[in-house]
Amino acid sequence: MMWLEEFRRLSKVFLAIVLIFALQGAHTELLVSAAGPTEVNAVAGRNVTLATPFSGAPDTSVIWLMGDVPVAIWIIDSLTPANIPENHTDVLKIEPNGSLTFVNVPLGYSSNYTVEVTVSGLGKSLATFTLRVFEIIQNVTLSSAKFAVEGADRFTLSYSMLQGVVERQTWPNRRDAGQYMVSLTNPFSSETAHMNVAVLYGPDDPKLEAHPAQPFYESGDSLNLSCEAEGFPKPTVKWAFGDQTLSESLGQVLNLTNIQTSQGGNYTCTLLNNESKEERHKSIILKVYERPSGSSMCYVQSVNNVTLQYYCRWAGGTPEAQLSFLALSNMSSGAGNFSLTVTATDDLDGKTVTCQAFHPLEQDKCNITASSPVKFLPAVKTTVDADDKIAVTIHCVSEATPQAVVSWSKGGEAVTNGSTYQISTDTTQLKISDYNVTSFHLQNYTCVCSNPLGSQKREFQLRRPSISDFSGLPNQEGTVVRLSWEVPPTSVVTGFDIQMKGPDLVTDNSNDTQTRGSSDKFRTIQHRPGSVRSADIFNLDPKSTYRFRVIPKALMIVGEPSEIHRIGPGEGLSGPAIAGIAAGIPCSLLFLLLLGGFIYLCVYCHKNRSRQTRYPVSRAVEKAITIQPDTIPPHNLLTGGLKSLPDYNRLQQTPSERSVALPSFVPPAPVRVATTV
């Protein structure tokens, strides 16, 4: 072909040009890109361009292919026209930048187009386009071969049109009944045809839902129920709550605002086809919960003082909270109010047991610790009743969980309720009533506090009125003093007399009677009931000294007075003290004189003893004495009735070494002595 030979010739020319640029060190990058979309839709009879503006080396050859067949060849910027086959010259032309333009494009030019750009020495670059040519769709009609018959095996619909190219066709259907539609579309037009097929159906299985969808709702929430189903004609909806039919004007949606627990239950929607009279029903159960009030509570009780019964309670709530004591049993539980009975064992004494409380809206727990009775002290309260009887109430309370039961006895015999003895309903108090105060004394009482975990025993004896502690606290000015006292726990006291010794008090018109009296003896200034443990004394003279004491009483029985408490500045010595000091001074002086004389006598005697002459013993006599055997009888060296010489060594012994008193000594006259050895 002539255009192919021309193309080869031009290629050689461009190759030589490319080589020249290469030798000169020029560098050119070959780039071919689409100036628009690569997929182009066009309407038949209109112009369309596949745009590829070329950039890079000049004098570049461009070849356009329709599928695999070349349809246009040209060298850019060449004066020679593009080489286009004759059967395409009326439609195709190449733009100066290498783009391909279709003039009044016919339907038959829908295809894939490829542009090849070649520069000698730099290689080849390609770009691909897709061109689709359409006609405007016109006059679409829909027809059926026959009328629709309910229960027929087949129903056929067909369409026809005056012109147009269909890219997509859609056949929606609704269970072979109702309105049918065919839709024909292409990028530049669309046509739809409709046909009604009068076949009754439905209602289908209803779709009943709650919005928002939740497993349960809390009291006060708002929600709605929707019920719908397909059918022809459109089904109508009726609502019912339990056995109660709701308003028929509610429609497909039932709104429930500020819902309460009473509104929880079974809701049913009924859909009716008014033409075919077919009905469908659908139900949903709404769960409406309410939180329990407050917090869970735990406690433990004694059963016949043998076993323990643990209780857990969490009142209110819908549904009721589930309760359990997992530490005692993992198999038992209850709702709202739960109890569990177990055998009392030592390991439960002091053990904390937890109740787990579960509610769908909230969880809680409470603890309870069972314990045996602890050691305690009885307390006694004494009053006078309306019959002028002394009423002694004895309290025996031991800390324990569950509360300890108290048993009473007197002198080993059990105490029971009667005219004299009354035991409280909780057994912790014993009340004794009698006119005779002495009948309370010297009686041994016993109270035993016990629960299933153990017991504590206390024996005691009621005492006469007495005071165990007494103190006084004056104010800063010294005009008022508060007296406080205590009584032994088992002392029977119905009242107190406050007594004072000191200057007179000013009479005060108040509930407390303060009387005048002499200052040298105690007198009663106030009376206090047995329940009172303090008294205030007013109108004291800060410069005076007062002494106070408290006398406990049980009606006419007077107890020992308290210790005396002194208030006021220090005072001088009393008369007896002064007399004692006066008598003691002369006695002290006399004692000192006697002591001095004795010391002088001792010193004098000591000096006289030190002045006496000592005579040495003759060595011959000493030798004679030492060598005489024990068998030889002693013999007297002195004759003629002379006295023997005194023992001078014995005379020099200290008083502690002597066994007898020292004899008086007169030195003898000198005598010559003959000694035989």
XYZ file of C-alpha atoms in Angstrom:
677
model
C 0.000 0.000 0.000
C 1.193 3.506 -0.870
C 0.621 4.944 2.598
C 2.692 2.215 4.179
C 5.681 2.943 1.924
C 5.372 6.643 2.714
C 5.297 5.826 6.397
C 8.557 3.786 6.157
C 10.279 6.601 4.345
C 9.269 9.171 6.915
C 10.374 6.868 9.707
C 13.910 6.753 8.282
C 14.037 10.540 8.185
C 12.935 10.852 11.805
C 15.424 8.185 12.853
C 18.279 10.228 11.401
C 17.042 13.321 13.264
C 16.867 11.401 16.549
C 20.422 10.147 16.091
C 21.678 13.692 15.538
C 20.092 14.825 18.798
C 21.562 11.830 20.586
C 25.095 12.624 19.340
C 24.751 16.216 20.498
C 23.961 15.003 24.028
C 20.289 16.040 23.917
C 17.947 14.076 26.167
C 14.227 13.685 25.347
C 11.623 11.748 27.435
C 8.729 10.128 25.530
C 5.343 10.606 27.203
C 1.830 9.811 25.913
C -1.232 10.451 28.119
C -4.991 10.855 27.725
C -6.287 14.412 27.984
C -9.725 13.113 29.033
C -11.436 9.878 30.045
C -10.254 6.673 28.422
C -13.857 5.405 28.252
C -15.877 7.688 26.007
C -19.646 7.466 25.354
C -21.012 9.261 22.299
C -24.406 9.802 20.667
C -24.626 8.650 17.088
C -24.374 11.549 14.617
C -22.291 13.796 16.843
C -18.558 14.656 16.889
C -16.286 13.076 19.500
C -12.506 13.282 20.061
C -10.100 10.850 21.698
C -7.719 13.443 23.102
C -4.006 12.639 23.491
C -1.921 15.842 23.478
C 1.654 14.685 22.840
C 4.620 16.210 24.674
C 8.276 15.323 24.180
C 10.542 15.034 21.138
C 9.406 16.711 17.879
C 8.748 14.870 14.576
C 7.070 11.942 16.267
C 5.051 9.321 14.376
C 1.485 8.578 15.575
C -0.525 5.453 14.630
C -4.211 4.944 15.665
C -5.586 1.410 15.618
C -9.279 0.383 15.729
C -9.004 -2.930 17.490
C -5.909 -4.379 15.774
C -6.346 -2.549 12.433
C -4.496 0.785 11.767
C -6.966 3.504 10.756
C -4.747 6.641 10.831
C -0.966 7.290 10.513
C 0.758 10.648 10.696
C 4.017 12.384 11.622
C 3.362 15.279 13.941
C 4.150 18.699 12.436
C 4.586 17.086 8.993
C 3.234 18.918 5.956
C 2.131 15.599 4.531
C -1.500 14.812 5.394
C -2.322 11.819 7.575
C -2.681 8.475 5.945
C -6.318 7.332 6.594
C -8.070 4.463 4.737
C -10.638 5.624 2.226
C -13.572 4.004 4.006
C -12.773 6.100 7.104
C -11.823 9.431 5.589
C -15.347 10.844 6.047
C -15.339 10.031 9.754
C -11.728 10.121 11.048
C -9.170 12.890 11.174
C -5.985 13.495 13.241
C -5.618 16.722 15.134
C -2.251 18.619 15.114
C -1.491 17.347 18.647
C -2.126 13.713 17.629
C -5.713 13.353 18.954
C -8.268 11.397 16.860
C -11.587 13.063 16.027
C -14.768 11.271 14.838
C -17.068 13.416 12.659
C -20.783 12.511 12.895
C -19.790 9.247 14.463
C -21.942 6.314 13.282
C -23.118 3.420 15.492
C -20.579 1.071 13.909
C -17.533 2.908 15.374
C -18.023 1.513 18.880
C -14.713 -0.207 19.596
C -11.397 -0.133 21.485
C -8.830 2.343 20.059
C -5.060 2.307 20.650
C -2.592 5.127 19.859
C 1.084 4.247 19.297
C 3.658 7.059 19.491
C 7.157 6.157 18.239
C 10.421 8.114 18.425
C 13.463 6.432 16.962
C 15.977 5.539 19.603
C 13.540 6.264 22.467
C 11.080 3.435 21.972
C 7.299 3.266 21.697
C 4.503 4.527 23.971
C 0.865 3.353 23.945
C -2.504 4.683 25.169
C -5.859 2.833 24.938
C -9.424 4.242 24.678
C -12.911 2.709 24.589
C -15.574 4.372 22.451
C -19.272 3.421 22.748
C -21.843 4.962 20.386
C -25.544 4.990 21.344
C -28.914 6.093 19.959
C -31.643 7.804 21.928
C -34.236 5.220 23.076
C -37.749 6.037 21.860
C -41.297 4.657 22.164
C -40.855 1.667 24.472
C -44.021 -0.423 24.986
C -44.720 -3.326 27.389
C -47.143 -6.106 26.547
C -48.179 -9.504 27.799
C -49.333 -12.544 25.969
C -52.361 -12.931 28.200
C -53.859 -11.705 31.438
C -52.374 -12.817 34.746
C -54.255 -15.656 36.329
C -53.685 -16.488 39.993
C -52.153 -19.941 40.207
C -50.931 -20.041 36.560
C -47.596 -21.754 35.933
C -46.169 -18.974 33.720
C -46.762 -15.306 33.037
C -44.871 -13.562 30.165
C -44.177 -9.854 29.568
C -42.279 -8.363 26.532
C -41.179 -4.885 25.421
C -40.582 -3.165 22.045
C -39.124 0.231 20.971
C -38.917 2.404 17.877
C -35.135 2.986 18.095
C -32.296 2.976 20.521
C -29.384 0.971 21.792
C -30.018 -0.700 25.153
C -27.137 -0.900 27.563
C -29.100 -2.387 30.487
C -32.605 -3.715 31.014
C -34.297 -4.224 34.404
C -37.279 -6.449 35.189
C -38.349 -5.896 38.829
C -41.147 -8.131 40.065
C -43.186 -8.525 43.229
C -44.024 -12.189 43.583
C -45.654 -12.377 40.124
C -48.343 -9.891 41.086
C -48.788 -6.124 41.185
C -47.162 -3.531 38.968
C -44.504 -4.645 36.492
C -41.964 -2.323 34.955
C -39.247 -2.604 32.307
C -36.473 -0.031 32.325
C -34.180 0.480 29.298
C -31.138 2.738 29.775
C -27.968 3.874 28.048
C -25.588 6.741 28.909
C -27.701 9.265 27.031
C -31.319 8.159 27.599
C -33.612 5.862 29.484
C -37.147 4.666 28.963
C -39.520 2.856 31.334
C -42.732 1.006 30.576
C -45.289 -0.073 33.220
C -48.064 -2.587 33.354
C -50.316 -3.505 36.265
C -51.065 -7.134 36.886
C -54.076 -7.295 39.168
C -53.241 -10.318 41.363
C -54.072 -10.201 45.013
C -51.484 -11.473 47.516
C -50.370 -11.118 51.070
C -50.058 -10.086 53.682
C -46.676 -11.764 53.990
C -45.087 -12.718 57.292
C -45.118 -9.448 59.302
C -41.871 -7.790 60.391
C -42.349 -6.542 63.953
C -39.459 -4.591 65.515
C -38.764 -2.337 68.503
C -36.724 0.840 68.081
C -34.244 1.162 69.646
C -33.749 -2.592 69.755
C -32.742 -3.669 73.288
C -33.086 -6.865 75.321
C -34.949 -4.831 77.976
C -35.923 -1.254 78.798
C -35.713 0.741 82.002
C -38.746 2.399 83.494
C -39.017 5.904 82.010
C -37.535 5.023 78.605
C -39.298 5.759 75.292
C -39.522 3.479 72.250
C -41.720 2.573 69.295
C -42.925 -0.635 67.663
C -43.178 -0.947 63.883
C -45.126 -3.671 62.057
C -45.156 -4.083 58.270
C -45.610 -6.764 55.616
C -45.899 -6.886 51.839
C -49.296 -7.442 50.235
C -51.701 -6.163 47.592
C -53.639 -4.174 48.385
C -51.553 -2.780 51.275
C -52.530 -4.524 54.514
C -53.987 -2.580 57.424
C -52.508 -2.896 60.950
C -54.227 -3.430 64.304
C -52.461 -3.462 67.712
C -53.211 -5.379 70.898
C -51.512 -5.427 74.328
C -52.217 -8.721 76.027
C -55.997 -9.165 75.755
C -56.569 -5.417 75.295
C -57.153 -4.036 71.774
C -55.518 -0.683 71.172
C -56.756 2.096 68.907
C -57.049 1.141 65.211
C -55.778 4.540 64.089
C -52.242 3.888 65.268
C -51.002 2.639 61.884
C -47.837 0.709 61.349
C -45.965 2.432 64.243
C -46.923 2.234 67.925
C -45.182 4.923 70.047
C -44.549 4.243 73.745
C -43.182 7.170 75.781
C -42.100 7.150 79.452
C -42.849 3.458 79.603
C -43.581 1.876 82.991
C -43.221 -1.645 84.295
C -46.999 -2.113 83.934
C -46.555 -1.665 80.169
C -44.183 -4.573 79.851
C -45.635 -7.673 78.269
C -46.900 -9.158 74.980
C -47.675 -6.791 72.060
C -49.386 -8.227 68.956
C -49.854 -6.621 65.539
C -52.465 -8.008 63.103
C -52.189 -7.281 59.320
C -55.332 -7.630 57.202
C -55.771 -7.729 53.397
C -59.130 -6.007 53.044
C -59.751 -7.579 49.613
C -58.738 -11.173 50.205
C -59.515 -10.986 53.956
C -56.241 -12.761 54.692
C -54.692 -12.019 58.151
C -51.267 -12.398 59.640
C -50.247 -11.969 63.306
C -46.912 -11.182 64.909
C -46.072 -10.743 68.609
C -43.188 -9.268 70.563
C -42.531 -9.288 74.323
C -41.311 -6.040 75.868
C -39.346 -6.331 79.107
C -39.544 -3.200 81.258
C -37.311 -3.270 84.366
C -37.103 -1.045 87.434
C -34.162 -0.742 89.816
C -34.532 -1.994 93.399
C -34.769 0.720 96.033
C -31.822 1.554 98.268
C -29.127 -1.036 98.896
C -29.118 -4.688 99.809
C -29.280 -5.569 103.531
C -27.889 -8.580 105.397
C -28.484 -9.942 108.887
C -28.338 -13.231 110.764
C -30.724 -14.673 113.340
C -30.705 -17.549 115.777
C -33.086 -20.470 115.297
C -33.899 -22.062 118.668
C -30.447 -20.932 119.821
C -29.025 -23.883 117.866
C -28.674 -22.980 114.173
C -27.938 -19.781 112.242
C -30.297 -18.319 109.668
C -28.673 -15.826 107.273
C -30.973 -13.284 105.601
C -30.400 -11.110 102.527
C -32.940 -8.594 101.255
C -33.089 -6.083 98.413
C -36.602 -4.695 98.244
C -38.383 -3.513 95.128
C -37.244 -3.796 91.563
C -38.723 -5.469 88.512
C -37.813 -8.251 88.274
C -36.727 -8.940 91.838
C -32.993 -9.153 92.414
C -31.405 -12.599 92.608
C -29.684 -13.170 95.981
C -27.195 -15.814 97.098
C -24.640 -16.625 99.829
C -21.893 -18.218 97.755
C -19.614 -18.777 100.777
C -22.310 -20.922 102.419
C -23.906 -22.600 99.404
C -23.397 -22.220 95.663
C -26.591 -24.145 94.938
C -29.147 -22.014 96.790
C -30.466 -18.604 95.767
C -33.620 -16.577 96.012
C -35.324 -13.455 94.677
C -36.008 -10.287 96.649
C -35.855 -11.791 100.141
C -33.616 -14.832 100.638
C -32.709 -16.817 103.768
C -30.377 -19.754 104.312
C -30.212 -21.873 107.481
C -26.895 -23.527 108.384
C -25.498 -25.428 111.338
C -23.499 -23.240 113.744
C -19.831 -24.247 113.650
C -16.690 -22.730 115.114
C -15.414 -21.595 111.718
C -18.461 -19.331 111.330
C -17.529 -17.405 114.491
C -16.094 -14.123 113.216
C -16.385 -15.138 109.555
C -17.653 -12.458 107.153
C -20.282 -13.818 104.755
C -21.168 -11.849 101.615
C -24.566 -11.777 99.914
C -24.290 -11.272 96.162
C -27.284 -9.336 94.793
C -27.819 -9.298 91.004
C -30.356 -7.246 89.060
C -30.264 -6.665 85.265
C -29.865 -2.914 85.878
C -27.540 -2.982 88.890
C -25.423 -5.256 91.095
C -24.884 -4.914 94.833
C -23.594 -6.858 97.841
C -23.734 -6.752 101.626
C -21.719 -8.420 104.395
C -22.689 -9.998 107.710
C -20.420 -11.442 110.407
C -21.738 -13.854 113.029
C -19.924 -13.814 116.383
C -20.223 -15.436 119.782
C -20.987 -13.349 122.926
C -18.107 -11.393 124.433
C -17.373 -10.701 128.092
C -19.614 -8.103 129.676
C -20.443 -6.322 132.940
C -23.981 -6.186 134.345
C -25.459 -2.719 134.842
C -28.021 -1.840 137.505
C -30.562 0.976 137.344
C -32.722 1.762 140.376
C -35.976 3.741 140.386
C -39.050 4.136 142.570
C -42.318 3.204 140.866
C -45.799 4.663 141.391
C -46.453 2.213 144.260
C -43.344 3.424 146.128
C -41.628 0.160 145.378
C -37.948 0.087 144.611
C -37.554 -1.158 141.058
C -34.094 -2.523 140.315
C -33.455 -3.184 136.634
C -30.432 -5.346 135.830
C -29.030 -5.166 132.289
C -26.969 -8.049 130.910
C -26.003 -7.223 127.348
C -23.187 -9.021 125.544
C -22.076 -7.938 122.119
C -22.939 -10.794 119.766
C -24.369 -11.517 116.312
C -27.052 -12.795 116.301
C -28.192 -11.123 119.507
C -27.537 -13.245 122.563
C -30.450 -14.699 124.527
C -30.140 -14.113 128.299
C -31.182 -16.618 130.954
C -31.525 -15.503 134.606
C -31.116 -17.334 137.891
C -30.937 -16.447 141.590
C -29.063 -18.635 144.015
C -28.944 -21.458 141.462
C -32.696 -21.349 140.702
C -34.130 -20.066 137.437
C -35.933 -16.730 137.590
C -39.356 -16.557 135.942
C -41.820 -13.751 135.369
C -44.033 -12.919 138.308
C -45.038 -10.120 140.660
C -41.479 -9.604 141.887
C -39.442 -10.529 138.799
C -40.142 -9.368 135.246
C -37.940 -10.340 132.289
C -38.017 -8.134 129.170
C -39.146 -9.548 125.832
C -35.567 -9.531 124.510
C -34.437 -11.217 127.801
C -31.642 -8.673 128.352
C -33.309 -7.003 131.408
C -34.456 -8.340 134.741
C -36.661 -6.012 136.791
C -37.022 -6.645 140.519
C -39.727 -4.763 142.442
C -40.043 -4.797 146.258
C -40.811 -2.493 149.165
C -37.999 -3.854 151.295
C -34.595 -2.615 150.180
C -32.737 -5.207 152.204
C -34.354 -8.018 150.227
C -32.157 -7.049 147.270
C -28.926 -7.375 149.193
C -26.849 -10.474 149.664
C -28.595 -12.180 146.759
C -26.426 -13.910 144.153
C -27.741 -13.453 140.632
C -26.474 -15.080 137.444
C -27.098 -14.073 133.843
C -25.939 -16.184 130.904
C -25.780 -14.617 127.412
C -25.752 -17.231 124.655
C -26.277 -17.684 120.916
C -25.588 -20.683 118.659
C -21.855 -19.837 118.531
C -21.179 -19.705 122.299
C -22.073 -18.186 125.671
C -20.787 -15.908 128.446
C -21.730 -16.189 132.140
C -21.679 -13.503 134.810
C -22.380 -13.876 138.537
C -22.883 -10.821 140.729
C -24.410 -9.605 143.981
C -26.448 -6.447 144.477
C -24.680 -4.001 146.769
C -25.766 -1.388 149.236
C -25.742 2.247 148.147
C -22.153 3.347 147.543
C -19.992 5.775 145.574
C -17.087 4.479 143.489
C -15.617 7.777 142.281
C -16.072 11.428 143.219
C -14.520 14.607 141.781
C -15.144 18.340 141.566
C -14.305 20.861 138.872
C -14.623 24.590 139.713
C -14.975 27.308 137.128
C -12.194 29.809 136.488
C -13.645 32.414 138.872
C -14.156 29.874 141.667
C -17.865 30.728 142.075
C -19.319 27.512 140.651
C -18.246 23.918 141.037
C -19.513 20.856 139.188
C -19.488 17.711 141.287
C -19.393 14.358 139.443
C -19.593 10.853 140.837
C -20.054 7.257 139.806
C -21.625 4.265 141.513
C -20.577 0.590 141.272
C -22.415 -1.269 138.484
C -24.377 -3.464 140.915
C -25.105 -0.874 143.599
C -28.773 -0.172 144.443
C -29.232 3.618 144.619
C -32.429 5.676 144.444
C -30.992 9.086 145.182
C -28.095 11.203 146.422
C -27.652 13.876 149.101
C -25.102 16.536 148.233
C -23.463 17.756 151.454
C -21.159 20.690 152.060
C -19.026 22.049 154.876
C -17.955 25.667 154.740
C -19.406 29.191 154.644
C -23.113 29.652 153.994
C -24.439 29.803 150.438
C -26.796 32.478 149.205
C -30.309 31.046 148.817
C -31.104 30.525 145.115
C -34.727 30.168 143.975
C -34.255 27.323 141.514
C -35.178 23.715 141.218
C -32.155 22.797 143.337
C -32.567 23.563 147.045
C -29.472 25.197 148.596
C -29.767 25.803 152.314
C -27.935 27.767 154.970
C -26.014 26.176 157.814
C -22.959 26.408 159.987
C -19.564 26.075 158.390
C -18.043 23.600 160.902
C -20.077 20.520 159.899
C -21.544 18.918 156.775
C -25.109 19.772 155.823
C -27.237 18.684 152.876
C -27.598 21.360 150.210
C -29.113 19.351 147.302
C -31.047 16.154 146.630
C -30.489 14.283 143.374
C -32.359 11.284 141.892
C -30.595 7.977 141.401
C -30.138 8.457 137.659
C -28.119 11.680 138.043
C -24.324 11.595 138.196
C -23.462 15.298 138.599
C -24.562 18.467 140.365
C -23.653 22.163 140.029
C -23.102 24.308 143.139
C -23.429 28.071 142.628
C -22.720 31.229 144.625
C -19.415 30.094 146.115
C -17.036 32.604 147.690
C -13.714 32.350 145.797
C -11.839 33.370 148.974
C -13.411 30.669 151.122
C -12.751 26.967 151.431
C -15.561 24.430 150.954
C -15.709 20.695 151.384
C -18.202 18.494 149.560
C -19.296 14.881 149.704
C -22.113 12.743 148.293
C -24.301 10.406 150.340
C -25.906 7.544 148.314
C -29.341 6.383 149.459
C -31.836 3.669 148.676
C -35.055 5.127 150.086
C -34.279 5.223 153.824
C -31.108 3.148 153.581
C -28.070 5.453 153.696
C -24.792 4.253 152.231
C -21.250 5.196 152.980
C -20.416 8.816 152.043
C -17.998 9.499 149.265
C -14.530 10.874 149.794
C -14.368 14.582 150.670
C -13.484 17.030 147.927
C -12.091 20.430 148.935
C -12.678 23.602 146.874
C -11.032 26.990 147.540
C -7.686 28.480 148.581
C -5.330 26.800 151.076
C -6.113 27.239 154.806
C -3.916 27.658 158.011
C -3.066 24.981 160.555
C -5.808 23.617 162.709
C -5.836 23.911 166.534
C -4.744 20.320 167.211
C -1.924 20.749 164.740
C -0.722 23.882 166.505
C -0.934 22.156 169.935
C 1.049 19.235 168.593
C 3.744 21.537 167.267
C 3.920 23.410 170.617
C 4.306 20.179 172.581
C 6.857 18.791 170.178
C 9.357 21.646 170.410
C 10.433 21.119 174.129
C 10.562 17.389 173.642
C 12.810 17.844 170.662
C 15.173 20.089 172.638
C 15.357 17.591 175.540
C 16.109 14.772 173.133
C 18.934 16.765 171.583
C 20.474 17.445 175.049
C 20.370 13.768 176.013
C 21.891 12.783 172.724
C 24.747 15.272 173.207
C 25.483 13.992 176.752
C 25.609 10.409 175.579
C 28.048 11.246 172.799
C 30.301 13.120 175.282
C 30.322 10.187 177.752
C 31.350 7.764 175.067
C 34.247 9.953 173.973
C 35.429 10.395 177.587
C 35.436 6.672 178.315
C 37.393 5.957 175.191
C 40.099 8.425 176.139
C 40.509 6.902 179.687
C 41.037 3.426 178.305
C 43.744 4.613 175.994
C 45.742 6.058 178.948
C 46.085 2.730 181.032
C 49.711 1.133 181.411
C 50.469 -2.165 179.730
C 52.915 -4.677 181.342
C 54.789 -7.124 179.163
C 54.818 -10.842 179.935
C 58.190 -12.386 180.904
C 59.757 -14.372 178.116
C 60.811 -17.040 180.620
C 57.302 -17.413 181.886
C 55.995 -17.454 178.286
C 58.480 -20.191 177.450
C 57.550 -22.182 180.523
C 53.937 -22.040 179.695
C 54.354 -23.036 176.070
C 56.560 -26.093 176.722
C 54.531 -27.637 179.492
C 52.794 -30.790 178.308
C 49.077 -31.247 178.752
C 49.694 -34.213 181.088
C 51.512 -32.188 183.627
C 49.166 -30.621 186.160
C 49.469 -26.941 186.406
C 51.299 -25.652 189.298
C 51.281 -22.364 190.947
C 54.529 -20.590 190.756
C 53.424 -18.122 193.342
C 53.497 -19.105 197.076
C 52.847 -17.505 200.273
C 49.300 -16.488 199.436
C 50.297 -14.059 196.708
C 47.802 -13.176 194.028
C 48.432 -14.182 190.452
C 49.341 -11.586 187.890
C 46.549 -10.149 185.801
C 46.151 -10.998 182.054
C 47.270 -7.799 180.458
C 46.516 -8.969 176.943
C 42.924 -9.628 177.916
C 42.647 -6.131 179.282
C 43.634 -4.710 175.869
C 40.765 -6.445 173.945
C 38.141 -4.268 172.298
C 34.688 -4.174 173.821
C 33.379 -6.450 171.068
C 36.062 -9.078 171.875
C 35.331 -9.252 175.596
C 32.805 -11.734 176.915
C 32.447 -9.959 180.295
C 32.892 -6.485 181.606
C 36.376 -5.263 182.458
C 37.314 -5.510 186.192
C 38.722 -2.608 188.018
C 42.530 -2.889 188.169
C 45.000 -1.644 190.822
C 48.641 -2.248 189.989
C 50.413 -4.430 192.737
C 53.696 -3.634 194.432
C 56.845 -4.969 192.764
C 57.653 -8.588 193.717
C 60.668 -10.682 192.897
C 59.727 -13.919 191.230
C 61.785 -17.104 190.943
C 61.197 -19.179 187.923
C 62.258 -22.799 187.452
C 62.721 -24.027 183.940
